[in-house]
mmCIF file of C-alpha atoms in Angstrom:
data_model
loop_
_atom_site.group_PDB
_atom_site.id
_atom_site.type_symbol
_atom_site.label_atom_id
_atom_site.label_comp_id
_atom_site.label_asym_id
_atom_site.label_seq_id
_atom_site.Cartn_x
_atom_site.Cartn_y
_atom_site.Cartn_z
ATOM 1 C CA UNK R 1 128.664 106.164 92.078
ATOM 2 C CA UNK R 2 128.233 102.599 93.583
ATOM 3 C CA UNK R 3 129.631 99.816 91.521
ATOM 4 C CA UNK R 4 128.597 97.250 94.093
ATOM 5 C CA UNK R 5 125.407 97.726 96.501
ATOM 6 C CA UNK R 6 124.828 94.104 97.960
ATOM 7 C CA UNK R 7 122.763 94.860 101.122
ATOM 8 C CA UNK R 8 119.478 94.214 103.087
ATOM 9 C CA UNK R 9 117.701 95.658 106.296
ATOM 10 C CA UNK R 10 120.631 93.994 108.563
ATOM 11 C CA UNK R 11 123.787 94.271 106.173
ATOM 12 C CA UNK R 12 125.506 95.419 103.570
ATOM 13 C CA UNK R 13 129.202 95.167 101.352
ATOM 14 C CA UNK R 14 129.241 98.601 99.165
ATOM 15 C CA UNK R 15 131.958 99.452 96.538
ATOM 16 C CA UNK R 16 131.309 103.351 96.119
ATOM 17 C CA UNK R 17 133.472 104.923 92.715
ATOM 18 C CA UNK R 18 134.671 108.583 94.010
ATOM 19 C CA UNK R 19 136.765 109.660 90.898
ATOM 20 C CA UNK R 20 139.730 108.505 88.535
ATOM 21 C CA UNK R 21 142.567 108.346 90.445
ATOM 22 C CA UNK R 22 144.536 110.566 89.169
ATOM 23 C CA UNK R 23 143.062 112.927 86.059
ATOM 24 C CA UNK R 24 145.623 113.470 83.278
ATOM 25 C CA UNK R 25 148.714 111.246 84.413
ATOM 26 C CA UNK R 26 150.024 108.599 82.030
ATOM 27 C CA UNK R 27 149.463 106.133 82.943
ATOM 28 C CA UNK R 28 147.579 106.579 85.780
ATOM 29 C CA UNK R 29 143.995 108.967 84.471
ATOM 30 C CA UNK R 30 142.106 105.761 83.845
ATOM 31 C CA UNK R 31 142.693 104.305 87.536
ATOM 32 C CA UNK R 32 139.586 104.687 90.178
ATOM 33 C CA UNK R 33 139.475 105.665 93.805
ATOM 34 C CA UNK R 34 136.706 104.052 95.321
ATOM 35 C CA UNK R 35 135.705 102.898 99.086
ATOM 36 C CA UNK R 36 134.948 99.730 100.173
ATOM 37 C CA UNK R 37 132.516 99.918 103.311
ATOM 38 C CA UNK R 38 130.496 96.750 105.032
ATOM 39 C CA UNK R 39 127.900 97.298 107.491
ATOM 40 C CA UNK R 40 126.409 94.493 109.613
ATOM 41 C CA UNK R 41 124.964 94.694 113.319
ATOM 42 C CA UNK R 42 128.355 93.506 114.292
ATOM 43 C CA UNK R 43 130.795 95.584 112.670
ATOM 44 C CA UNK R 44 130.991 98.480 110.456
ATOM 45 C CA UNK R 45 134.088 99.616 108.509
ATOM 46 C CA UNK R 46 135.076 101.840 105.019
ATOM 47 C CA UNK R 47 138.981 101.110 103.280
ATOM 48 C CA UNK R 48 140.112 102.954 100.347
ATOM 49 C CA UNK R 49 140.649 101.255 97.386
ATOM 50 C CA UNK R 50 142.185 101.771 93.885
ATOM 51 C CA UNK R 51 140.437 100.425 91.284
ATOM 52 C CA UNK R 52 142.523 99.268 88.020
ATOM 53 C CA UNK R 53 140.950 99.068 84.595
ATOM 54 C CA UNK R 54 141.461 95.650 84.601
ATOM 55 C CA UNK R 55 138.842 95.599 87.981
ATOM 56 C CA UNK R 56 136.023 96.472 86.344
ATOM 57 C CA UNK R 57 137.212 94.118 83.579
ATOM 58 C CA UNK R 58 137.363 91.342 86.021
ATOM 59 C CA UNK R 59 134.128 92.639 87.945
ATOM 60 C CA UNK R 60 132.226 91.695 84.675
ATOM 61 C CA UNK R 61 133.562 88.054 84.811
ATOM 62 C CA UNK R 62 132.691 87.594 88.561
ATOM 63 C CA UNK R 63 129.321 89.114 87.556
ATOM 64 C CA UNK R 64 128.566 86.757 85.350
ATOM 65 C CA UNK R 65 129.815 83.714 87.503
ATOM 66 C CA UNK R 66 127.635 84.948 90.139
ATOM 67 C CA UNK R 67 124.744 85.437 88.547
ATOM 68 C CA UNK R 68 124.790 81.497 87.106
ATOM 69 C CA UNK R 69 125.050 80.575 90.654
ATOM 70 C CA UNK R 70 128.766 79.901 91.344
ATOM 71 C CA UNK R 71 130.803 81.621 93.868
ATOM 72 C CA UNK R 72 134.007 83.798 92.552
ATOM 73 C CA UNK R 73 136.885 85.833 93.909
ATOM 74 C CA UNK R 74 137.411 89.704 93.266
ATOM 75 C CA UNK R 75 140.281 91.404 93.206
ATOM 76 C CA UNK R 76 142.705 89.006 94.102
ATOM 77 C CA UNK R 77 145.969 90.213 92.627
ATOM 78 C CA UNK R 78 147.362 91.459 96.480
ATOM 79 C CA UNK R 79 146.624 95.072 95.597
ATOM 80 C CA UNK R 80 143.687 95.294 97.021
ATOM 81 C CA UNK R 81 141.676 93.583 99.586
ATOM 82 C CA UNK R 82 140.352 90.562 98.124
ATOM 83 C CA UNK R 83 136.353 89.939 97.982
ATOM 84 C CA UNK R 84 134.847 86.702 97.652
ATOM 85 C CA UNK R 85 131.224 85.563 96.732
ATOM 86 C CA UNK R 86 130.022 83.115 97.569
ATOM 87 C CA UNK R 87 126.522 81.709 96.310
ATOM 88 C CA UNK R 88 123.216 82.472 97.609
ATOM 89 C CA UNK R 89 121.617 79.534 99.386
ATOM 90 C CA UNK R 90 117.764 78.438 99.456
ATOM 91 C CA UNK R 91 116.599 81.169 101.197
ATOM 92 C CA UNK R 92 118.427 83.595 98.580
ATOM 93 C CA UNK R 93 121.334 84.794 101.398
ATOM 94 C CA UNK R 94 124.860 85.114 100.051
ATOM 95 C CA UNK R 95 127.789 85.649 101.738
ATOM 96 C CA UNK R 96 130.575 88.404 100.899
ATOM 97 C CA UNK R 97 134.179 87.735 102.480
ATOM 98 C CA UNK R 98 136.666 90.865 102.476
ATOM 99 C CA UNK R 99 140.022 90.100 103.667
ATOM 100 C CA UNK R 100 142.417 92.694 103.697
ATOM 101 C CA UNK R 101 145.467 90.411 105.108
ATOM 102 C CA UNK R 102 148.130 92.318 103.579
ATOM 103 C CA UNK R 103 147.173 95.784 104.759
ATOM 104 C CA UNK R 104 145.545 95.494 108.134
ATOM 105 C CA UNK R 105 145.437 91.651 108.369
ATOM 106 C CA UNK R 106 141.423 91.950 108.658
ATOM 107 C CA UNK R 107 138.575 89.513 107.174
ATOM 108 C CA UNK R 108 135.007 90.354 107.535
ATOM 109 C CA UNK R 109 132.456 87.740 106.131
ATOM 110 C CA UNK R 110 128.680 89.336 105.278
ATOM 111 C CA UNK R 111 125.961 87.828 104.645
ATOM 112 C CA UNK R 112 123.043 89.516 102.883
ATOM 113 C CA UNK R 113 120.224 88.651 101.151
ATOM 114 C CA UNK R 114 119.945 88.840 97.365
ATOM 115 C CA UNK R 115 117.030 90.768 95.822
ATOM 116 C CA UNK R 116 115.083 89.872 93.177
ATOM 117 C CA UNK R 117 117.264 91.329 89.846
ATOM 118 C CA UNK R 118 120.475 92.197 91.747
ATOM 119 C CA UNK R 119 122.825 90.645 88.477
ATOM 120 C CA UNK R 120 120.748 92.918 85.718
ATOM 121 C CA UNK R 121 120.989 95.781 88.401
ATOM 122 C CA UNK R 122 124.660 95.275 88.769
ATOM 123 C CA UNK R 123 125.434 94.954 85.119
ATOM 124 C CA UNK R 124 123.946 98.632 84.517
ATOM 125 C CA UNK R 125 126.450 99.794 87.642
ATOM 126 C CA UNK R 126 128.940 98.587 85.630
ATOM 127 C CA UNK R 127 128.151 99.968 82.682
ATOM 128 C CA UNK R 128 127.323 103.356 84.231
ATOM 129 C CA UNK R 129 130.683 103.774 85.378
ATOM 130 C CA UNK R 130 132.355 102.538 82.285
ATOM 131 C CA UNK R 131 130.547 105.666 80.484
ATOM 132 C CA UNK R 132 131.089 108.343 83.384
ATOM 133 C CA UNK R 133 135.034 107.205 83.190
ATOM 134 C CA UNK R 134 135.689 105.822 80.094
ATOM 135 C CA UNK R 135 139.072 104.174 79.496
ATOM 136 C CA UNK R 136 140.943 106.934 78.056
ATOM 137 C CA UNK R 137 144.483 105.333 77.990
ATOM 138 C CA UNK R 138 145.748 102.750 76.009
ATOM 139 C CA UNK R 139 149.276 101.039 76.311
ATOM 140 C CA UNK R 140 151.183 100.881 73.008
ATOM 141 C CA UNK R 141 153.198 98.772 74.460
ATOM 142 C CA UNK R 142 154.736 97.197 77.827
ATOM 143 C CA UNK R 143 155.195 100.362 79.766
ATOM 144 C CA UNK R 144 154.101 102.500 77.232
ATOM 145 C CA UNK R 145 151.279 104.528 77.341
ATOM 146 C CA UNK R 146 149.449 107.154 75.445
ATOM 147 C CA UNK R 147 145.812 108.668 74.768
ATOM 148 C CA UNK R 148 143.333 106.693 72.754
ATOM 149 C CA UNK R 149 142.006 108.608 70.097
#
């Protein structure tokens, strides 16, 4: 299931959900393993990526930064590559900047252009993958963990 889909004829940055991480572990069950892949006409590449609850959390924030017209940062804890937004110009092109300096030292900037309704479309992403893996795990306190009811 893709979380993120920003692409056009020429380019693309994708965030692709494959499945929780791993299923039945405390604490671990609500984690995600996902894929990050970019596509341009200059380079194409694919990282895996685990996705905390807090992510998608933080995804929603971006989301709505974005769709006001500011540029934000994603995932920028260290853990995972960090993506950056930044905002569309006149002609409705944004840019998308992974950097994955802690792994394999790598930065890729993409620009794309934004269709019309990409925020709305991205919201329901979101929300889609909230209710295919619902948090399930709740910490009852600091490195605690047990099943919400």
């Amino acid at each position: 299931m893709d979380l993120i889909c920003l692409a056009d004829a020429e380019s693309g940055v994708l965030i692709r959900v494959l499945r929780r991480h791993l299923p039945g572990v405390l604490p671990w069950h609500d984690f995600l393993d996902a894929e990050i892949v970019v596509t341009s006409g200059f380079a194409k590449g694919r990282m895996d990526v685990c996705l905390a609850p807090d992510d998608l959390d933080s995804w929603s924030q971006v989301l709505g930064a974005l769709a006001t017209g500011r540029g934000a940062a994603w995932m920028d804890d260290g853990r995972n590559p960090e993506i950056r937004f930044e905002p569309p110009d006149q002609n409705g092109r944004a840019v998308v900047v992974v950097e994955d300096f802690a792994s394999t030292g790598t930065s890729v900037q993409v620009p794309v252009h934004l269709a019309e309704g990409w925020a709305d479309d991205h919201h329901e992403r979101l929300q889609r993958v909230r209710s295919t893996w619902p948090r399930e795990v709740t910490e009852t306190s600091p490195g605690a963990y047990a099943w919400r009811r």
